Short mmCIF file of C-alpha atoms in Angstrom, two decimals:
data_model
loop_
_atom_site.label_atom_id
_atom_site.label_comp_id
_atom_site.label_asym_id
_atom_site.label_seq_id
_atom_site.Cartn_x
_atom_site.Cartn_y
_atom_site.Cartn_z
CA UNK A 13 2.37 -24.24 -25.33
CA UNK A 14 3.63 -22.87 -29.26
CA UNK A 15 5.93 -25.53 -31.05
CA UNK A 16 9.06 -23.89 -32.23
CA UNK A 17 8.76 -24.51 -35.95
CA UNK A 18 11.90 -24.37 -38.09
CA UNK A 19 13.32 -24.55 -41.83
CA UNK A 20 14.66 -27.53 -42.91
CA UNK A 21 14.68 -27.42 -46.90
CA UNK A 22 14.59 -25.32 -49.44
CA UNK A 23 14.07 -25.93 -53.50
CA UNK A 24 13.88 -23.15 -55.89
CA UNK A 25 13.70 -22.32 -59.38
CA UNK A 26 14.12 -18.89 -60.76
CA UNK A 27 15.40 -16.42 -63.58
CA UNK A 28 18.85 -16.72 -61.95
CA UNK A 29 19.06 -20.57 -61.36
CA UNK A 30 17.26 -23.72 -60.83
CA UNK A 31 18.69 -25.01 -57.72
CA UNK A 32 20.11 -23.58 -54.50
CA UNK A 33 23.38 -23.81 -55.15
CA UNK A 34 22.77 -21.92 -58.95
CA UNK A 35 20.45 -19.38 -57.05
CA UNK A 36 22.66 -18.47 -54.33
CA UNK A 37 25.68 -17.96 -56.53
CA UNK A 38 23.87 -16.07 -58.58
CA UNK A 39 22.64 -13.83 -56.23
CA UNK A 40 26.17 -13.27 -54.51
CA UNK A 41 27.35 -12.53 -58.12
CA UNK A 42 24.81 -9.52 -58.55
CA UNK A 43 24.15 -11.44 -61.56
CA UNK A 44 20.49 -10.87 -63.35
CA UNK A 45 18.67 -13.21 -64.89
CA UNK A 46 16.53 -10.88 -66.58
CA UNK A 47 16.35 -10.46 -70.20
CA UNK A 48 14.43 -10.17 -73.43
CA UNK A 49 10.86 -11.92 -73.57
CA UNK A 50 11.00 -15.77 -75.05
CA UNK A 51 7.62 -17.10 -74.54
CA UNK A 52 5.75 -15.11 -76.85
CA UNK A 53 6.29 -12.58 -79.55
CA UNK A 54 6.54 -9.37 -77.94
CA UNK A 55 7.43 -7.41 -80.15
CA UNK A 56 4.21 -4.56 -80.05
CA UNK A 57 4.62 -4.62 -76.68
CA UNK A 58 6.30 -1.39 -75.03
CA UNK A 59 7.79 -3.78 -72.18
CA UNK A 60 9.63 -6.51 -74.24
CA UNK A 61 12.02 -7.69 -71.03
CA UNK A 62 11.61 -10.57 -68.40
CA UNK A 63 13.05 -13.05 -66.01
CA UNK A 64 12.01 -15.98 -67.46
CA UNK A 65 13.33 -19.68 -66.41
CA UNK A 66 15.98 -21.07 -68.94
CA UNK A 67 17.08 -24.39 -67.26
CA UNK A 68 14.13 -25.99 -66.60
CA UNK A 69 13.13 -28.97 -68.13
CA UNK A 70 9.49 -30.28 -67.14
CA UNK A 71 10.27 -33.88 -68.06
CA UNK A 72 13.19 -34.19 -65.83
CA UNK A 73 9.78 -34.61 -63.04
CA UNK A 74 7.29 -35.41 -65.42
CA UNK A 75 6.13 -38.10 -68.04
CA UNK A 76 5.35 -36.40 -71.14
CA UNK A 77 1.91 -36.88 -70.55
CA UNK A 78 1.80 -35.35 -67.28
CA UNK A 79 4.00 -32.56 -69.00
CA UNK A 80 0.83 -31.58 -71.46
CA UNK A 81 -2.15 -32.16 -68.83
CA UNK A 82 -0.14 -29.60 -66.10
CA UNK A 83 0.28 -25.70 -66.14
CA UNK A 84 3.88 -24.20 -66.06
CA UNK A 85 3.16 -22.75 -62.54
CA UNK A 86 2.81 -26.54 -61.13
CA UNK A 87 5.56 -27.76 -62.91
CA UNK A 88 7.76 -25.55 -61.12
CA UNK A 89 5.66 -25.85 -57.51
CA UNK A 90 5.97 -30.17 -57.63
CA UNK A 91 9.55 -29.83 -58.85
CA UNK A 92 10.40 -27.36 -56.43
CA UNK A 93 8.62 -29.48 -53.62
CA UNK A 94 11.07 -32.37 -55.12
CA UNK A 95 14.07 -30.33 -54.66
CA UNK A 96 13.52 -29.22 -51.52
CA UNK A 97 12.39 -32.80 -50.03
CA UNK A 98 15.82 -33.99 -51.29
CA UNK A 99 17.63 -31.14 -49.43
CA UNK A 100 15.64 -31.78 -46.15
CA UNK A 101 16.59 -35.82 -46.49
CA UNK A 102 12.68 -36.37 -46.19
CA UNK A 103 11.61 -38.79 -47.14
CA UNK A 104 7.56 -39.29 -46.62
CA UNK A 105 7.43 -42.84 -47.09
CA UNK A 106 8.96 -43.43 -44.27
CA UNK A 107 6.28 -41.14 -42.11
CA UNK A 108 4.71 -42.90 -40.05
CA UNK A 109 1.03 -40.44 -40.28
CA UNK A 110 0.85 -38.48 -43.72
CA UNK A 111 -2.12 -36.95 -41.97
CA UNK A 112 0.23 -34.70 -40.07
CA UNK A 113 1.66 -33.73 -43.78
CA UNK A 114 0.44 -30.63 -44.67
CA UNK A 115 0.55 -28.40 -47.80
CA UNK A 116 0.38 -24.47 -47.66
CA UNK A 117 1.09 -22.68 -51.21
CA UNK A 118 0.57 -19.24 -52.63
CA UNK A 119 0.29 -18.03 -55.94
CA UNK A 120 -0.79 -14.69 -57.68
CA UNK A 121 -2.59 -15.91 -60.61
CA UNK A 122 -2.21 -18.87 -61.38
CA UNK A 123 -2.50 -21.12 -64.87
CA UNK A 124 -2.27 -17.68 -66.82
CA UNK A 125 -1.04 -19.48 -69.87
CA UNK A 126 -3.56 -22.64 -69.92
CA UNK A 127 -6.41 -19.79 -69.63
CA UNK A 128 -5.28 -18.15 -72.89
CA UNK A 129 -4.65 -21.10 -74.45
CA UNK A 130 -7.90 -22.57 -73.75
CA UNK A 131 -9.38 -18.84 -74.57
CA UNK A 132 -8.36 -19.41 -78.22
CA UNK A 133 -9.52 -22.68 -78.70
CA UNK A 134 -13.18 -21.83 -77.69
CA UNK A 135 -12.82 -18.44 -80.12
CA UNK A 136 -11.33 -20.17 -82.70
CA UNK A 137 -12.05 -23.87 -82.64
CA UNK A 138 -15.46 -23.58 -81.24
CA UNK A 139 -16.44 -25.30 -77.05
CA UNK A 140 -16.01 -28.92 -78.13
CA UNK A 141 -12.26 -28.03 -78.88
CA UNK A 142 -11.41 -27.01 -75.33
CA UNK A 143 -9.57 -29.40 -73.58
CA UNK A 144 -10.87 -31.28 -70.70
CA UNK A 145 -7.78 -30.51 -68.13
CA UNK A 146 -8.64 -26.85 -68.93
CA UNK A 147 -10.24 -25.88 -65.55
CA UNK A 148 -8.09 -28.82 -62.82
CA UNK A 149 -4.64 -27.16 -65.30
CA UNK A 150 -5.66 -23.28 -64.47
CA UNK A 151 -7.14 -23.30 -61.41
CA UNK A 152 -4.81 -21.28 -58.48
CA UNK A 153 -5.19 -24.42 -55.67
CA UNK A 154 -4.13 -26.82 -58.22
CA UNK A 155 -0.17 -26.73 -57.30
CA UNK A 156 -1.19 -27.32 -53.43
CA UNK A 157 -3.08 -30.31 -54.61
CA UNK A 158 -0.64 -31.70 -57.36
CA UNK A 159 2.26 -31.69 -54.57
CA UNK A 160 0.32 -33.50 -51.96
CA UNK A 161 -1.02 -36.25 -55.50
CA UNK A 162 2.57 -36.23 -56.25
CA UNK A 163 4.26 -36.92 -52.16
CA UNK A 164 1.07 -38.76 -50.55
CA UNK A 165 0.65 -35.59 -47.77
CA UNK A 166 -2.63 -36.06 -46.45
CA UNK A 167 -2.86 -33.11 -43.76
CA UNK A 168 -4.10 -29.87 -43.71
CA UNK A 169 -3.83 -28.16 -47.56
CA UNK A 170 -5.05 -25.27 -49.65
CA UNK A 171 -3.84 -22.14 -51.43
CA UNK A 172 -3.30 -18.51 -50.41
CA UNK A 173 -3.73 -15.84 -53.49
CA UNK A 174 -2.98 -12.57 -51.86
CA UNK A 175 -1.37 -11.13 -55.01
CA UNK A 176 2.46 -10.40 -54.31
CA UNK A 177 2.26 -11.14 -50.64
CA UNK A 178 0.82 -14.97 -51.62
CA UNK A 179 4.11 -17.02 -50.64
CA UNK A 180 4.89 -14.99 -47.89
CA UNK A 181 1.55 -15.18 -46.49
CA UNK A 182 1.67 -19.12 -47.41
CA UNK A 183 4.88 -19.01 -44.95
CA UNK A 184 3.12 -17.28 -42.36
CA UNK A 185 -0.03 -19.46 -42.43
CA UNK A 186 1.95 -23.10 -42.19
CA UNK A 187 4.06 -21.29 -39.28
CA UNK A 188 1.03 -20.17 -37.62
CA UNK A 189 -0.32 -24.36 -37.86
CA UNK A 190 3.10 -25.83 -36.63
CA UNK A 191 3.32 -23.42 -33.64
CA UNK A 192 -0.65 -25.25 -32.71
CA UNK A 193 0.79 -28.34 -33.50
CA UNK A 194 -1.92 -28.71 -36.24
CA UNK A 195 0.63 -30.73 -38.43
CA UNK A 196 4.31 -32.48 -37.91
CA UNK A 197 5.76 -30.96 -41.55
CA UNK A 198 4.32 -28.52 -43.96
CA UNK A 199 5.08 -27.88 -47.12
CA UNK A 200 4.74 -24.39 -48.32
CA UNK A 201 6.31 -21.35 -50.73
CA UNK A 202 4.52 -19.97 -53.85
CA UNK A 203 4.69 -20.09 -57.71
CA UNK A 204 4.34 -18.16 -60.79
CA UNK A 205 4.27 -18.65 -64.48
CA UNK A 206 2.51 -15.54 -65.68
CA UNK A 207 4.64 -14.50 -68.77
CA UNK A 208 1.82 -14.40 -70.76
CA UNK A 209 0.67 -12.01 -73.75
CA UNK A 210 -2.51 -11.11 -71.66
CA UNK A 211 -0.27 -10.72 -68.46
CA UNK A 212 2.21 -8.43 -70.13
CA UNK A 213 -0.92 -6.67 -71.37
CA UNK A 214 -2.17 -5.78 -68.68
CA UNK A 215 0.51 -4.53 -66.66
CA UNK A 216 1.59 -2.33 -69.76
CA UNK A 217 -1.41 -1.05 -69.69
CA UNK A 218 -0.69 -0.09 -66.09
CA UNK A 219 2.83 1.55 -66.73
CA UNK A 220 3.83 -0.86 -64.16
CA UNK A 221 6.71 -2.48 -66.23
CA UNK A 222 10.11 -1.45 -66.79
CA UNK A 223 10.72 0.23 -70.86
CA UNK A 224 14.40 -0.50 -70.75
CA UNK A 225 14.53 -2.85 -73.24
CA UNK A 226 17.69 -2.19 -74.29
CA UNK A 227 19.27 -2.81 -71.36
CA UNK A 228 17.79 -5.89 -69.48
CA UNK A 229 20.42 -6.41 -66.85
CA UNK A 230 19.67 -3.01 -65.88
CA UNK A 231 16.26 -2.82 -65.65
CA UNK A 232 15.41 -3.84 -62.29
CA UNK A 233 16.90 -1.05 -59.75
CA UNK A 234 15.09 -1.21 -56.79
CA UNK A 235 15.45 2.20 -54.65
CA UNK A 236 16.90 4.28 -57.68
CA UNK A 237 16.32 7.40 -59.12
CA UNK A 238 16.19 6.01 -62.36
CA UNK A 239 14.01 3.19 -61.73
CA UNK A 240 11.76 2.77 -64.05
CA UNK A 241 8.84 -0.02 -63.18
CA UNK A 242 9.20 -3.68 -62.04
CA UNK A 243 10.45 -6.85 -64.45
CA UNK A 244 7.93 -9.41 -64.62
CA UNK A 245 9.50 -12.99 -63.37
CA UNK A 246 8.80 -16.43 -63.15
CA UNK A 247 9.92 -19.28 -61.27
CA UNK A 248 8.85 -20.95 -57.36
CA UNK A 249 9.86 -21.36 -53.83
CA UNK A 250 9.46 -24.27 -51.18
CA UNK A 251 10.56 -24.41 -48.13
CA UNK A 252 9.83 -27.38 -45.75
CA UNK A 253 9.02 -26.16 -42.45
CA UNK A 254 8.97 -28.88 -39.02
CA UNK A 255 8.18 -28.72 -35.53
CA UNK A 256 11.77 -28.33 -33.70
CA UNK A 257 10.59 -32.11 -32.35
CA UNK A 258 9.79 -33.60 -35.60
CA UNK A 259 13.04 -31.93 -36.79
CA UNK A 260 15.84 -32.72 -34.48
CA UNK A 261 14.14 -36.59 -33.97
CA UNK A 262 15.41 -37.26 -37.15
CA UNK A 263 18.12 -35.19 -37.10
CA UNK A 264 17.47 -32.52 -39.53
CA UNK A 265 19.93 -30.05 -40.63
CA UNK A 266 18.57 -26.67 -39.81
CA UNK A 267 19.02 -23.92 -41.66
CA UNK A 268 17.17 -21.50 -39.11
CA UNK A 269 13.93 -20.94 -36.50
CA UNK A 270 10.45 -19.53 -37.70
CA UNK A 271 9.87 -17.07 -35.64
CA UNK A 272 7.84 -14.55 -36.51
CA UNK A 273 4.81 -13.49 -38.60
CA UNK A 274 2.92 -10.36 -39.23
CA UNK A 275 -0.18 -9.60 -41.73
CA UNK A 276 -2.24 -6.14 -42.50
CA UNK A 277 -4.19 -4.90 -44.98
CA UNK A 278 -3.92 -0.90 -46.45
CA UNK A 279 -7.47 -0.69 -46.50
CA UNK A 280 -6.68 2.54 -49.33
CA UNK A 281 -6.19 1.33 -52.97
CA UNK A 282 -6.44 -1.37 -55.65
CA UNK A 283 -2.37 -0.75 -56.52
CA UNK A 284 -1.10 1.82 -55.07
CA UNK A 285 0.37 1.30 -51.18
CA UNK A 286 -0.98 3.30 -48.31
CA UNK A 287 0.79 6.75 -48.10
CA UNK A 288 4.54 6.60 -45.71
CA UNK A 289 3.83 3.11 -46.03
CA UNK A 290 1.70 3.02 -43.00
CA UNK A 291 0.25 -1.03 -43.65
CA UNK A 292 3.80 -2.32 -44.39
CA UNK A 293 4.93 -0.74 -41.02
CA UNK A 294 2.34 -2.34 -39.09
CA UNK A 295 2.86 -5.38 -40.45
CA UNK A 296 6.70 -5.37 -39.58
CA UNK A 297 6.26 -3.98 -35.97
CA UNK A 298 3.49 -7.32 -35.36
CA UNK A 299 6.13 -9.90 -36.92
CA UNK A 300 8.45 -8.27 -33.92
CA UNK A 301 5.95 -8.51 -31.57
CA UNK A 302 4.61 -12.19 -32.64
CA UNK A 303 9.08 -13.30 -32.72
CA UNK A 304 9.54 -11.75 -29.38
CA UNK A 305 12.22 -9.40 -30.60
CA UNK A 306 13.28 -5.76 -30.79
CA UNK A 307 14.35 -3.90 -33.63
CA UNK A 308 17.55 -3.84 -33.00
CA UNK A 309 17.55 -7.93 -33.41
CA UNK A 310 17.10 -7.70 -36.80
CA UNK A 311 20.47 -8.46 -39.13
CA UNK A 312 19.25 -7.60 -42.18
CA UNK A 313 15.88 -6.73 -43.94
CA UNK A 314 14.96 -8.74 -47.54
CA UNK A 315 12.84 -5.92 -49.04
CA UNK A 316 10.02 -6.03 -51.40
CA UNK A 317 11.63 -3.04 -53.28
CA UNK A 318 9.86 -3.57 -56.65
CA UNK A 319 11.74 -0.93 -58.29
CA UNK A 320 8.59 0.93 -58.61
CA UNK A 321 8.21 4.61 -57.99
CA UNK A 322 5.58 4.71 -54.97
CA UNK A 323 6.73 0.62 -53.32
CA UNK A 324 10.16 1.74 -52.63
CA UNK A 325 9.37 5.14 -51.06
CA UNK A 326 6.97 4.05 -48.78
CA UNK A 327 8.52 1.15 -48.35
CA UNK A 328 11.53 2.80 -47.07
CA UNK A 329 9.45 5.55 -44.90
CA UNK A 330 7.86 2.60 -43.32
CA UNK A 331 11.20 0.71 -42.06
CA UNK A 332 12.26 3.83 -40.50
CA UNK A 333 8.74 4.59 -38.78
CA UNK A 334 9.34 0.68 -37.10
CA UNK A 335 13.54 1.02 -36.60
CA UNK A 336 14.07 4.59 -36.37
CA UNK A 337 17.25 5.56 -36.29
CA UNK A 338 18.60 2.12 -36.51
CA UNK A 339 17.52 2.19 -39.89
CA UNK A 340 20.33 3.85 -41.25
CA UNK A 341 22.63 1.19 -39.64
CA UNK A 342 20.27 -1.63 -41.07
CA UNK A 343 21.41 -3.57 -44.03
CA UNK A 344 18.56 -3.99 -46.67
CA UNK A 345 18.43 -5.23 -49.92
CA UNK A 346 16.45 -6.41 -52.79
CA UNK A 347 17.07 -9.22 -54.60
CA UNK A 348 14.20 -8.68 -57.06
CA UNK A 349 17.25 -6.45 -58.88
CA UNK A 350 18.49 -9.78 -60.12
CA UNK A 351 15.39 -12.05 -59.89
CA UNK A 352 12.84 -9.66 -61.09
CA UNK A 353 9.41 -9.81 -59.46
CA UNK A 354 8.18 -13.46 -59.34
CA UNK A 355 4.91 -11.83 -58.31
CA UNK A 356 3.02 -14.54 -55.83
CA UNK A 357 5.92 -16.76 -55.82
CA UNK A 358 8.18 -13.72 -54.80
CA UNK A 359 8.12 -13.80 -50.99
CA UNK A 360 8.89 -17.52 -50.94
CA UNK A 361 11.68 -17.33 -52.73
CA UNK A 362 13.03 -14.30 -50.83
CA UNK A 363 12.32 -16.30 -47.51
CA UNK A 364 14.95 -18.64 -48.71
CA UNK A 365 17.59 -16.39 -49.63
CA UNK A 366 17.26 -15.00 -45.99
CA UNK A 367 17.85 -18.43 -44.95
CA UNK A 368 20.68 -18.78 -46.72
CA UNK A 369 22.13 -15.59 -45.58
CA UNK A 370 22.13 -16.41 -42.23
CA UNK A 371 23.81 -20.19 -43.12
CA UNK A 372 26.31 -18.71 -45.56
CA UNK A 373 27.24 -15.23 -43.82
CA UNK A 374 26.71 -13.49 -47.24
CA UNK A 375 24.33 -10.79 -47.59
CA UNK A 376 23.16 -10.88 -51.26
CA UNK A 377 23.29 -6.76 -52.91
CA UNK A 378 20.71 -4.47 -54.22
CA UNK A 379 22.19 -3.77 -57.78
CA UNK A 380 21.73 -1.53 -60.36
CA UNK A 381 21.81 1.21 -57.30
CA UNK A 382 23.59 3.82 -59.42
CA UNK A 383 21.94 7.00 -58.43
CA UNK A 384 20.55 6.85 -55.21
CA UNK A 385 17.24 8.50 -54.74
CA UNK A 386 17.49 11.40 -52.54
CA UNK A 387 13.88 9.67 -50.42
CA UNK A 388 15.20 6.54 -50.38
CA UNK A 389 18.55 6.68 -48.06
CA UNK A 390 18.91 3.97 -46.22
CA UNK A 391 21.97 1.25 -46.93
CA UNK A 392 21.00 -0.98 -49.61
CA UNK A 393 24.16 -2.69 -49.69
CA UNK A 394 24.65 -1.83 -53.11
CA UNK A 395 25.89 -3.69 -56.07
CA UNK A 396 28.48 -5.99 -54.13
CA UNK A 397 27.83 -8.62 -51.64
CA UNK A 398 28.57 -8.56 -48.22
CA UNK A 399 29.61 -10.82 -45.62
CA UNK A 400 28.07 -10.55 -42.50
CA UNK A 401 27.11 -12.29 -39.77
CA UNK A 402 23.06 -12.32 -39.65
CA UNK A 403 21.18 -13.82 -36.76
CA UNK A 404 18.44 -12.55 -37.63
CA UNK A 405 16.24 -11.83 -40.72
CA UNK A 406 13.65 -10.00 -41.79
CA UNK A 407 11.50 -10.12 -45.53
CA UNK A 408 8.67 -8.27 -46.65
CA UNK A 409 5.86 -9.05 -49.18
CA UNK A 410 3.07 -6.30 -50.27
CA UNK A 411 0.61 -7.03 -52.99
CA UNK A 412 -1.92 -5.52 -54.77
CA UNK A 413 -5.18 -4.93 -52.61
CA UNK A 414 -3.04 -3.44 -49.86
CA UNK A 415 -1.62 -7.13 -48.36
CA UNK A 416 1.10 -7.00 -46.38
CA UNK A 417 3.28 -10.00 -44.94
CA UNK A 418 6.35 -9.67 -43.15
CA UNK A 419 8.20 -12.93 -41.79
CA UNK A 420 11.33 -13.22 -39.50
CA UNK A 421 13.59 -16.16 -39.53
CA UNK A 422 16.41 -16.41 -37.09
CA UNK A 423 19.81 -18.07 -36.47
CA UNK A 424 18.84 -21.42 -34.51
CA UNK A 425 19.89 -22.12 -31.83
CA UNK A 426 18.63 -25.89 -30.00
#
């Protein structure tokens, strides 16, 4: 018989705050954290806007030696797993079998920043110069393995890199291993630190970026007319996810039930989604299958709406091939118009501001929705927060490669 698994903690860092309570005010705000690039000199760049992370300081988890032999993008995965330990009252110590600890964690690219670092000191400093943490600092699986060093968790671990859909996949996966009763706990979410030079680079190259550099704050607007590309972010999300058992034996707050998980692949294009958003679909219509629910359960969608031309389009066409008319009564939003896109780390951290918009009753907006676009019609709750009562939530993650995730959490009830 499937475990009921459920979501215990959360711990996130992002463009808009460095803690749940910062994060969720900011999102019910509609304020953006996006705004112009810090890490690098950018100006011969024709994107020259991010969300980067202002109020984190590695050393508040770190020694300062740990601080220079780790990548940004573990930083913010151990700290986040810190965070989110604390809000679950966890403490492993006190487990009885850290072999039924487990760590699932997604990330797009990983240590972007230690591999152009390192890049420069073979070029200009010769081999010999190149550090020796270079490859265990870069390497994607390297923030599933630094949380488990760093909390003893000696069960089931590795690392999902699905592009965009990484920590929503991540999500998925540890569900899919509680529900078999493969592990007690599992750690899981995604990260990103990828505001690079190279990064940027690249994606320029693409015209995948928002130009409005003169306007930051408004260049994330997810279903649009005027949108413009996405806004590269930064920043991770962990959620700690129990058996119901293992939960309400040491009586756990809850903040909802896992319930549902579905996973497809386009099978089309390197970037582009398949056309009417036929992958995304499926992938929402087996998350209501695997949850046991109808469409008309769902309280609210958490969208991946990029704010790019083709994503929100099909994205849109695709929630109305799986709710039909009930789309149009469907609040969805996308909080990426505040966060930016936090690339592999972005579904994680969108799982937990559905979880706290079924706790708080708040559903966070879509802003920037100034002039709608006349494909995408559905209500995006735009610019203002809403209260609501959500019992049920749905978020969606598509990446490059044609991956699709979809996840449902739901109101619990024991």
């Amino acid at each position: 018989m499937e475990k009921r698994v459920v979501v215990t903690g959360l711990g996130v860092i992002s463009p808009v705050g460095t803690g749940l309570s910062k994060f969720w005010q900011g999102l019910i705000e509609g304020r953006s954290g996006i705004g112009p690039v810090t890490a690098f000199e950018a100006r011969e760049y024709d994107t020259r806007i991010a969300g980067e992370v202002k109020d984190f300081n590695p050393e508040d988890f770190f020694e300062k030696k740990e601080v220079k032999r780790t990548d940004r993008f573990v930083q913010f995965a151990v700290a986040g797993t810190r965070m989110a330990l604390e809000d679950a009252k966890l403490d492993l110590k006190k487990e009885g079998d850290l072999s039924r600890v487990g760590v699932i964690f997604g990330t797009g690219i990983g240590g972007m920043a230690t591999f152009e670092n390192q890049t420069r000191v073979l070029f200009e400093k010769g081999p010999n110069r190149v550090s020796p943490f270079f490859v265990p600092m870069m390497i994607a699986n390297m923030a599933a393995g630094q949380i488990s060093i760093s909390t003893g968790a000696r069960g089931l671990n590795y690392t999902i890199v699905n592009a965009c859909a990484s920590g929503t996949n991540a999500a998925g996966t540890a569900f899919r291993h509680l529900q078999r009763g493969d592990a007690d706990v599992i750690i899981t979410g995604g990260t990103e630190a990828s505001i690079t030079p190279l990064t940027f680079a690249g994606f320029t190259a693409m015209k995948a970026m928002s130009t409005r550099n003169d306007e930051p704050a408004r260049a994330s607007r997810p279903f649009d007319r005027d949108r413009d590309g996405f806004v590269l972010s930064e920043g991770a999300g962990v959620l700690i996810l129990e058996t119901e058992e293992h939960a309400r034996k040491r009586g756990a707050k809850i903040y909802a039930e896992f319930k549902g998980y579905g996973s497809t692949a386009d099978a089309y294009h390197i970037t582009a989604p398949a056309p009417e958003g036929v992958g995304a679909a499926r992938a929402m219509q087996l998350a209501l299958k695997d949850a046991g629910l109808f469409p008309g359960d769902i309280s609210y969608i958490n969208a991946h709406g990029t704010s790019t031309e083709l994503n929100d389009r099909y994205e849109t066409k695709a929630i109305k091939q799986v709710f039909g008319e009930y789309a149009y009564a469907l609040p969805v939003s996308s909080t990426k118009s505040m966060t930016g896109h936090l690339l592999g780390a972005a579904g994680a951290v969108e799982l937990i501001a559905c979880a706290l918009t079924i706790r708080n009753g708040i559903i966070p907006p879509t802003v920037n929705f100034e002039n709608p676009d006349p494909e995408c019609d559905l209500d995006y709750v735009p610019n203002i927060s809403r209260k609501a009562k959500v019992n049920a939530a749905l978020s969606n993650s598509l990446g490059f490669g044609g991956h699709n995730a979809t996840v449902i959490i739901q109101r619990y009830r024991g």
